[in-house]
PDB file of C-alpha atoms in Angstrom:
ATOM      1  CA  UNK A   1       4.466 231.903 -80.918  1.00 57.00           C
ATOM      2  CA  UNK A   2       3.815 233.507 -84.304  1.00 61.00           C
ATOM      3  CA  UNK A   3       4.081 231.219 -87.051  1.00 78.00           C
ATOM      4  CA  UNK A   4       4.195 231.344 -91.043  1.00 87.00           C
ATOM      5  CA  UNK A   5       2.865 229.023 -93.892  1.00 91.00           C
ATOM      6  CA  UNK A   6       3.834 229.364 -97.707  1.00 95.00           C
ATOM      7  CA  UNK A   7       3.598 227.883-100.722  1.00 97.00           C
ATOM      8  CA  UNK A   8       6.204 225.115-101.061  1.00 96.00           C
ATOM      9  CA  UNK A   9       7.186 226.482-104.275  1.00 97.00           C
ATOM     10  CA  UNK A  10       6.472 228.819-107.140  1.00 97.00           C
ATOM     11  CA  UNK A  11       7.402 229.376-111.168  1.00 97.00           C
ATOM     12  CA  UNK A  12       7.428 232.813-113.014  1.00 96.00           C
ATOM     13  CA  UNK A  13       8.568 233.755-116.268  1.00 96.00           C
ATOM     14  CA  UNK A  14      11.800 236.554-116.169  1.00 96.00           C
ATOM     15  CA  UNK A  15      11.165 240.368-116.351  1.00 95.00           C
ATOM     16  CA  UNK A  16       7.315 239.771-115.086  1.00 96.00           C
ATOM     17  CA  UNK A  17       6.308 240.541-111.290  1.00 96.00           C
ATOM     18  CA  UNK A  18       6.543 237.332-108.720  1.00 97.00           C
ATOM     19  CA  UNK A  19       4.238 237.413-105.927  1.00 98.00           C
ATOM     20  CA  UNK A  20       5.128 235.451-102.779  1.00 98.00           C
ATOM     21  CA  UNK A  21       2.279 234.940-100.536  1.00 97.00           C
ATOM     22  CA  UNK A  22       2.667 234.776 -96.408  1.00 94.00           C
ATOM     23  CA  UNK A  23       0.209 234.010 -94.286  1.00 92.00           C
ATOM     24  CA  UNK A  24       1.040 234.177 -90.435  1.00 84.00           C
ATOM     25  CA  UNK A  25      -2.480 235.042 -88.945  1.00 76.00           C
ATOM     26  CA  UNK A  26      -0.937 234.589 -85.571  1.00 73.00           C
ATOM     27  CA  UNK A  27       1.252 237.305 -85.902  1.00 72.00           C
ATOM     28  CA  UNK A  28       0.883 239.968 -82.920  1.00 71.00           C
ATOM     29  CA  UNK A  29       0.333 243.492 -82.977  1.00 69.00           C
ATOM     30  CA  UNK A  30       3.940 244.664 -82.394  1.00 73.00           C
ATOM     31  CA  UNK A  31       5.526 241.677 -84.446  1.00 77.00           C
ATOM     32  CA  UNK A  32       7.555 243.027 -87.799  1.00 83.00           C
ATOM     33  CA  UNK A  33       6.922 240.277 -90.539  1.00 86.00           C
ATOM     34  CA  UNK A  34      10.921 239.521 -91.724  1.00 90.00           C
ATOM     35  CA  UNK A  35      11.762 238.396 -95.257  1.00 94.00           C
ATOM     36  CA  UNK A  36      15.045 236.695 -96.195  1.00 95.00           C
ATOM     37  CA  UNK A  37      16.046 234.978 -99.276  1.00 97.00           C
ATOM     38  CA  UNK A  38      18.313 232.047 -99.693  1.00 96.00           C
ATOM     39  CA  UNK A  39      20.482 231.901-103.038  1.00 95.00           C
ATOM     40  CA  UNK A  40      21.770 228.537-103.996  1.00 92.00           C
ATOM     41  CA  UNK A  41      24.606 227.424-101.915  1.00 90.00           C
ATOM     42  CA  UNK A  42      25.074 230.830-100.090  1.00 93.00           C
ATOM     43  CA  UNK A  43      23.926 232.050 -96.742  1.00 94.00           C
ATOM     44  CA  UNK A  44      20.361 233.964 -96.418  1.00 95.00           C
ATOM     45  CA  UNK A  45      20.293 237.636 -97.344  1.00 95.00           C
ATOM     46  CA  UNK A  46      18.053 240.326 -96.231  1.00 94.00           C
ATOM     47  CA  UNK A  47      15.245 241.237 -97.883  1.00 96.00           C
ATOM     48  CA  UNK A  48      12.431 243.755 -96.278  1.00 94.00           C
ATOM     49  CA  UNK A  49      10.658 244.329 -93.337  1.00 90.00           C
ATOM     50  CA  UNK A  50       7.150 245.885 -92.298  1.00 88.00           C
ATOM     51  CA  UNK A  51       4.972 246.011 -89.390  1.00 85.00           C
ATOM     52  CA  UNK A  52       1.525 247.978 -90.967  1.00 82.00           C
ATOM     53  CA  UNK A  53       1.792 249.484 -93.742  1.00 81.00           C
ATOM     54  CA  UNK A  54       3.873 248.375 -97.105  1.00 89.00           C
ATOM     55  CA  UNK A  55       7.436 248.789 -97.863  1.00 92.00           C
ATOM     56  CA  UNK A  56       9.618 249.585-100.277  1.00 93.00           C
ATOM     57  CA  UNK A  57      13.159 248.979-101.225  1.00 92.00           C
ATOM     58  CA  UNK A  58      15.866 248.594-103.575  1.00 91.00           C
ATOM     59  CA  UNK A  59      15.186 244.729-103.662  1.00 90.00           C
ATOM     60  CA  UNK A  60      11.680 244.036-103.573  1.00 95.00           C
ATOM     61  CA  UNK A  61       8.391 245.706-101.763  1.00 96.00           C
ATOM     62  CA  UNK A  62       6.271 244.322 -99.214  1.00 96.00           C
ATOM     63  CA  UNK A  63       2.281 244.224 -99.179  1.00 95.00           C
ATOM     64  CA  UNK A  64       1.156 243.996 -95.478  1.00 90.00           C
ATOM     65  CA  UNK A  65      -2.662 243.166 -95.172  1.00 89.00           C
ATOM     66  CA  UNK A  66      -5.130 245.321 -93.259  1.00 88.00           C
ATOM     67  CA  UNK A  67      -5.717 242.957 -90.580  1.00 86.00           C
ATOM     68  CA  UNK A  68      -1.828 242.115 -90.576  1.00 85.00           C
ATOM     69  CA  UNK A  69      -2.580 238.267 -91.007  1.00 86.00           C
ATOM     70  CA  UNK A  70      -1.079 237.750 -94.241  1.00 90.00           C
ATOM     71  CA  UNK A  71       1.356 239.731 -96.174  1.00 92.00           C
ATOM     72  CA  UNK A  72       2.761 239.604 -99.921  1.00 96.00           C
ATOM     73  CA  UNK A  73       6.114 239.820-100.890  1.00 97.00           C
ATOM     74  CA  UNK A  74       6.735 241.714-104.499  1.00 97.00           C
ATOM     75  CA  UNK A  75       9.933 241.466-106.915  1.00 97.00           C
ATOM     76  CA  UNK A  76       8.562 243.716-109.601  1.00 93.00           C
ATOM     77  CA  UNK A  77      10.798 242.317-112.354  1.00 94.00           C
ATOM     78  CA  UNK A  78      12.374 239.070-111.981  1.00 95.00           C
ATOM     79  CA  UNK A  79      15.834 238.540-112.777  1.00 96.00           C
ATOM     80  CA  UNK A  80      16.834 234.991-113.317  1.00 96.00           C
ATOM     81  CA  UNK A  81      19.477 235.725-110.230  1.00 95.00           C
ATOM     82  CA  UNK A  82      16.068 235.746-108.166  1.00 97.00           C
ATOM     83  CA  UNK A  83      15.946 232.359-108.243  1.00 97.00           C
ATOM     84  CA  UNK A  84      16.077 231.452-104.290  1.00 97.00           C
ATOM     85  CA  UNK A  85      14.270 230.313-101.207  1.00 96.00           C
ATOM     86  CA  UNK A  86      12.238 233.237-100.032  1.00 97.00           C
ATOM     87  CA  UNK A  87      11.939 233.052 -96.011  1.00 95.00           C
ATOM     88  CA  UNK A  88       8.522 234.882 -94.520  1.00 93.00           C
ATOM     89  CA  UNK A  89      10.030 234.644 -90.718  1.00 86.00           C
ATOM     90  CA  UNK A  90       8.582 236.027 -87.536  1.00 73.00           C
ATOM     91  CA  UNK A  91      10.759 238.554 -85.594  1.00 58.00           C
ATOM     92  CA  UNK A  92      11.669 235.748 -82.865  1.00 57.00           C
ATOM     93  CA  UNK A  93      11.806 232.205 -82.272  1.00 44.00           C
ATOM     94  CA  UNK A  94       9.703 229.553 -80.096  1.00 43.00           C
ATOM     95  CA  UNK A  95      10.678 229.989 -76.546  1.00 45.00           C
ATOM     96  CA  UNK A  96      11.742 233.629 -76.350  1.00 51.00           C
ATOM     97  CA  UNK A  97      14.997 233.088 -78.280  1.00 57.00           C
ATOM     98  CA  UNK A  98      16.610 235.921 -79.761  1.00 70.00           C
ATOM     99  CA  UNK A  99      16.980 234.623 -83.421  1.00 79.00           C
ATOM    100  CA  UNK A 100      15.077 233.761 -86.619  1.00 84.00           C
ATOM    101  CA  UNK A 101      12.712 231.143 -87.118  1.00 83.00           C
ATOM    102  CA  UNK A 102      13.397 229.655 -90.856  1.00 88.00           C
ATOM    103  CA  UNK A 103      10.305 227.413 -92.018  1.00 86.00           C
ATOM    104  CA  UNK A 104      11.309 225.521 -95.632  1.00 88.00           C
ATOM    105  CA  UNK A 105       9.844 228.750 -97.182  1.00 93.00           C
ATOM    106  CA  UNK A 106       9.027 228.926-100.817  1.00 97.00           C
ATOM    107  CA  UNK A 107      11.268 227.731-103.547  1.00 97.00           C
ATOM    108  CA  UNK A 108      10.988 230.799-106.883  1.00 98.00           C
ATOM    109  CA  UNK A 109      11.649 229.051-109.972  1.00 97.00           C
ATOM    110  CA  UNK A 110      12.349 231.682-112.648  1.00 97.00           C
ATOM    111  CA  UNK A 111      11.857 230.593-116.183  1.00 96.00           C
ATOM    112  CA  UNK A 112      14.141 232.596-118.930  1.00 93.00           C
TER     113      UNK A 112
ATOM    114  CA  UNK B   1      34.089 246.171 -94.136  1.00 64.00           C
ATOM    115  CA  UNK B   2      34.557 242.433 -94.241  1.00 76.00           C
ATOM    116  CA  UNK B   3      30.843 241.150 -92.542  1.00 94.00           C
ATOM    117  CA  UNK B   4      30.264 237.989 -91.272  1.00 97.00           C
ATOM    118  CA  UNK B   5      33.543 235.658 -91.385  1.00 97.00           C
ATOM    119  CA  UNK B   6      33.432 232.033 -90.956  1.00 97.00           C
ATOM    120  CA  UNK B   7      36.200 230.036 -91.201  1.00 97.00           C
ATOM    121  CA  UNK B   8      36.607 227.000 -92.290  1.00 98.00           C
ATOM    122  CA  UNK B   9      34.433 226.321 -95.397  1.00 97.00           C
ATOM    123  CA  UNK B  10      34.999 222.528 -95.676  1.00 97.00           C
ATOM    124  CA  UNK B  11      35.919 220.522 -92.677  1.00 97.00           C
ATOM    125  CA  UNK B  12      35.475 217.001 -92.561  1.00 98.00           C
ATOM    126  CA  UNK B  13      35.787 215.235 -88.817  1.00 97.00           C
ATOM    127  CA  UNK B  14      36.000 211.674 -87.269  1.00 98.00           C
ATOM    128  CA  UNK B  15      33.311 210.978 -84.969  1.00 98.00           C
ATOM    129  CA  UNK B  16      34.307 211.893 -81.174  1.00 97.00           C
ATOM    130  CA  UNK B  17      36.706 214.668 -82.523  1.00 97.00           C
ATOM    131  CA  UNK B  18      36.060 218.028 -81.297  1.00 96.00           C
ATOM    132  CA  UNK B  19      36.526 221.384 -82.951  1.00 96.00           C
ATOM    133  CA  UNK B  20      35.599 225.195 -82.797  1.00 98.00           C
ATOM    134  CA  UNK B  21      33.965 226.724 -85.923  1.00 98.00           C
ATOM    135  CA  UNK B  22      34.942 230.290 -86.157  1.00 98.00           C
ATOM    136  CA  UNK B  23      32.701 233.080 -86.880  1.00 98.00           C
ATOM    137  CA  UNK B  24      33.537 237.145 -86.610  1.00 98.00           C
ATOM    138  CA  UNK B  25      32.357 239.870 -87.963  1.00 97.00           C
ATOM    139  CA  UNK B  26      33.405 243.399 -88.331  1.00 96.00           C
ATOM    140  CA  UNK B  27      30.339 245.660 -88.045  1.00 96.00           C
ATOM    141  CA  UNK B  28      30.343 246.166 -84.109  1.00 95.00           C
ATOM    142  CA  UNK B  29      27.088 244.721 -83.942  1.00 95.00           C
ATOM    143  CA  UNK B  30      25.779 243.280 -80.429  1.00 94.00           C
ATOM    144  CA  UNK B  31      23.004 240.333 -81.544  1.00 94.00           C
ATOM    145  CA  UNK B  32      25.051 236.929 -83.184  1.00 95.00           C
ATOM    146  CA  UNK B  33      23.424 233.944 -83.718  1.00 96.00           C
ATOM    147  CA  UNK B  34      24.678 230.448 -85.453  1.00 97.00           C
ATOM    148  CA  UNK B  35      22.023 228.212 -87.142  1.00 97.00           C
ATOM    149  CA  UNK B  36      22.139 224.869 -89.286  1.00 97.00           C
ATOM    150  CA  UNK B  37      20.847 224.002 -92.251  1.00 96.00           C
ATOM    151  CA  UNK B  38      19.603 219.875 -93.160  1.00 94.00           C
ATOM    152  CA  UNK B  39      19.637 219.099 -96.779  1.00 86.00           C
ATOM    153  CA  UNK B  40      15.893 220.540 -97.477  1.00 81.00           C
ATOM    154  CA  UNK B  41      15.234 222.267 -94.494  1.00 83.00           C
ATOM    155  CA  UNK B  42      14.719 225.822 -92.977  1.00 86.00           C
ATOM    156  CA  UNK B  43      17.771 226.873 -90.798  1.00 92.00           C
ATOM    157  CA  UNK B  44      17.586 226.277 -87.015  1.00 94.00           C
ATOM    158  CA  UNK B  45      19.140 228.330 -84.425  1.00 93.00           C
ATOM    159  CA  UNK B  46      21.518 226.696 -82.008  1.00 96.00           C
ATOM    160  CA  UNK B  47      22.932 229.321 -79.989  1.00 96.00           C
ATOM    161  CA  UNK B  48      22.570 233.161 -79.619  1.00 94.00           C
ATOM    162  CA  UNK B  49      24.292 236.259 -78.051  1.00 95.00           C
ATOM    163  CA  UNK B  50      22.703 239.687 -77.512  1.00 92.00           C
ATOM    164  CA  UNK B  51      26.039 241.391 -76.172  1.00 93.00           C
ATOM    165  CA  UNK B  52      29.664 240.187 -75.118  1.00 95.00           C
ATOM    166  CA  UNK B  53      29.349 237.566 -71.789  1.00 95.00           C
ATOM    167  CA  UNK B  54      25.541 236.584 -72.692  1.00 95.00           C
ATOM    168  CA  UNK B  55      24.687 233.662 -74.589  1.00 95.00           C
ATOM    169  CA  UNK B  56      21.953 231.242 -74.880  1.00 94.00           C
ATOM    170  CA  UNK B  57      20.279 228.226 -75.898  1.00 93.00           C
ATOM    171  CA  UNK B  58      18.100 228.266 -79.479  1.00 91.00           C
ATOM    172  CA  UNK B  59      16.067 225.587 -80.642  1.00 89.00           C
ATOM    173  CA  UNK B  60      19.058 222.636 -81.605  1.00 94.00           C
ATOM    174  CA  UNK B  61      21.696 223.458 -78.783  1.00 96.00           C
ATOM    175  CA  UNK B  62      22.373 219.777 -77.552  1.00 96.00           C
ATOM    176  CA  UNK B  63      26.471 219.591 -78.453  1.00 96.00           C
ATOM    177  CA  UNK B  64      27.471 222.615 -79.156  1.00 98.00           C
ATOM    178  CA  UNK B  65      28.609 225.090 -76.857  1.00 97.00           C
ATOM    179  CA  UNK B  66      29.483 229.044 -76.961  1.00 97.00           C
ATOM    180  CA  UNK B  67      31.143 231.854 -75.684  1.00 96.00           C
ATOM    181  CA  UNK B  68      31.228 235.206 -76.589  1.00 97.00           C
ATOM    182  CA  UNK B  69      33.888 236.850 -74.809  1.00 97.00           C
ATOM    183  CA  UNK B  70      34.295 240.200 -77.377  1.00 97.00           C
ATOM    184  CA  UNK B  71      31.501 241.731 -79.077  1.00 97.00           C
ATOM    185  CA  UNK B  72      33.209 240.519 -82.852  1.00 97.00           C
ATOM    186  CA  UNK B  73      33.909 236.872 -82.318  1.00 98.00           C
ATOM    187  CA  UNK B  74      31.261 233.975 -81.633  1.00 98.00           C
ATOM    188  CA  UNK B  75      32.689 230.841 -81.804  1.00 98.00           C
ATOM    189  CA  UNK B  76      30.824 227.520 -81.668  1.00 98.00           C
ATOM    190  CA  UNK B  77      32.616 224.569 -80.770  1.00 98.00           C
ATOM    191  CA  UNK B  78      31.456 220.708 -81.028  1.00 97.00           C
ATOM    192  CA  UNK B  79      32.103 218.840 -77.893  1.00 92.00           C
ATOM    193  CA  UNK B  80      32.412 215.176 -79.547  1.00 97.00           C
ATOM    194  CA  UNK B  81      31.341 214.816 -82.942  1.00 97.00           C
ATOM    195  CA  UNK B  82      28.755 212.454 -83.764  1.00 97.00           C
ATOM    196  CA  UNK B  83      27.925 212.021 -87.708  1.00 97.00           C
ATOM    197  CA  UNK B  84      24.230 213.665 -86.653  1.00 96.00           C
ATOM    198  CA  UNK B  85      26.210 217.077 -86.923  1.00 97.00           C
ATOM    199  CA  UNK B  86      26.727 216.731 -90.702  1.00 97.00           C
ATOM    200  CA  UNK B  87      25.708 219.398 -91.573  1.00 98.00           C
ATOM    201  CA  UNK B  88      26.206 223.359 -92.595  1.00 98.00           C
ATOM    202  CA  UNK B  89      26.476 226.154 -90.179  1.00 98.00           C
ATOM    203  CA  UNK B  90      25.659 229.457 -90.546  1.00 98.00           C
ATOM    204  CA  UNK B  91      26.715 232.899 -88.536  1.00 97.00           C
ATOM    205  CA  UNK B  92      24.600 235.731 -88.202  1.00 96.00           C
ATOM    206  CA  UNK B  93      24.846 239.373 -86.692  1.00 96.00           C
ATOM    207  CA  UNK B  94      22.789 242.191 -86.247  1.00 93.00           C
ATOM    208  CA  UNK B  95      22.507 245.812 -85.124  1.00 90.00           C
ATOM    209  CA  UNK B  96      19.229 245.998 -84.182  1.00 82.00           C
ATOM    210  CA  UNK B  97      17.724 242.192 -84.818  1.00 81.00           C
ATOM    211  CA  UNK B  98      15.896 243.686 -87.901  1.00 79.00           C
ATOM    212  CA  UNK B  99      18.869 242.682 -90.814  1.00 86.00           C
ATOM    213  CA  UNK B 100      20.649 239.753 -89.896  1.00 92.00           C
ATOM    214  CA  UNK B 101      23.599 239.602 -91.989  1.00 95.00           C
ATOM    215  CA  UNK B 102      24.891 235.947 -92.824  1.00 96.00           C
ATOM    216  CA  UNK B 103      28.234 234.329 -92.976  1.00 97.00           C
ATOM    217  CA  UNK B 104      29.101 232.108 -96.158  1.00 95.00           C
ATOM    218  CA  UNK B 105      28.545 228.745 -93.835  1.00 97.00           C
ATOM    219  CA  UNK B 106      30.991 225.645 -92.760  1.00 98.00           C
ATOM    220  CA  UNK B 107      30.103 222.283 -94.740  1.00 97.00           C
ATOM    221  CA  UNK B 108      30.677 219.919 -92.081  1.00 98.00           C
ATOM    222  CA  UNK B 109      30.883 215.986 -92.535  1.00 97.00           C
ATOM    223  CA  UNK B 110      31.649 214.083 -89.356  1.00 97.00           C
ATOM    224  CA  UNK B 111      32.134 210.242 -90.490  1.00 97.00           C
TER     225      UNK B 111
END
């Protein structure tokens, strides 16, 4: 089963570019790398999704390395409303289950 | 369009009392899934459904069960409450498993 590791948490200033790193080098070849985001005492929310090459949306755009073993999400100007759990998730969960696999993700600290 | 509706918000239970947390959504989506979420922790899925009439086990399924007998409603009922279950639960639904959309969540506090 793919799985992810990131950093437990992170601090940026507002209205500079956040970085949030994934690594998931056991990611297969036809696996999309999901991202999610978890505002405070709401449900997760959408974010991106890639499978080779990087993506861009209205929210946020997503680096996906060469070798597809790590990938990078970007919020090019950070709003204190992105302050949130960001979720790097594989497309399914252990056992064949048809759902998402949440790890603790990484906790984005935004600094006014 | 309304989303992902779960109903209630708050519920508080006695341990050994059953009770169905609601969840429906309005975007004829086929893939619905219901997670919880520990103090701290990542979500975990309990139960999914890829269509009306199929269902299945996720990683936390031990006393809950499901049925999905239309293709808006997924309900998720606690058999006998055990204080274990504190917790809050979340509904999901998708069109194509890409963009889950999620529900507000039930706090639940069995005591």
């Amino acid at each position: 089963d793919a799985k992810t590791t990131q950093p437990n948490s992170m601090e940026s200033n507002e209205e500079e570019p956040v970085h949030l790193p994934c690594n998931h080098s056991t990611i297969s070849g036809t696996d999309y790398i999901h991202w999610y985001r978890q505002l405070p005492s709401q449900g997760p929310e959408y974010v991106i999704h890639g499978l080779t090459s990087n993506v861009n949306n209205r929210m946020a755009s997503l680096a996906i390395a060469e070798d597809r073993k790590s990938s990078t999400l970007i919020l090019h100007r950070a709003t204190l409303r992105d302050a949130a759990v960001y979720y790097c998730i594989p497309p399914y969960s252990g056992g064949g289950a048809d759902g998402l696999t949440f790890g603790k993700g990484t906790h984005l600290i935004i600094q006014p | 369009n309304a989303g992902v509706t779960q109903t209630p918000k708050f519920q508080v239970l006695k341990t050994g009392q059953s009770m169905t947390l609601q969840c429906a959504q309005d975007m004829n989506h086929e893939y619905m899934s219901w997670y919880r979420q520990d103090p701290g922790m990542g979500l975990r899925l309990i139960h999914y459904s890829v269509g009306a009439g199929i269902t299945d086990q996720g990683e936390v399924p031990n006393g809950y069960n499901v049925s999905r007998s239309t293709t808006e409603d997924f309900p998720l009922r606690l058999l006998s409450a055990a204080p274990s279950q504190t917790s809050v639960y979340f509904c999901a639904s998708s069109y194509n498993r890409v963009g889950y959309t999620f529900g507000s969540g039930t706090r639940l506090t069995v005591v």
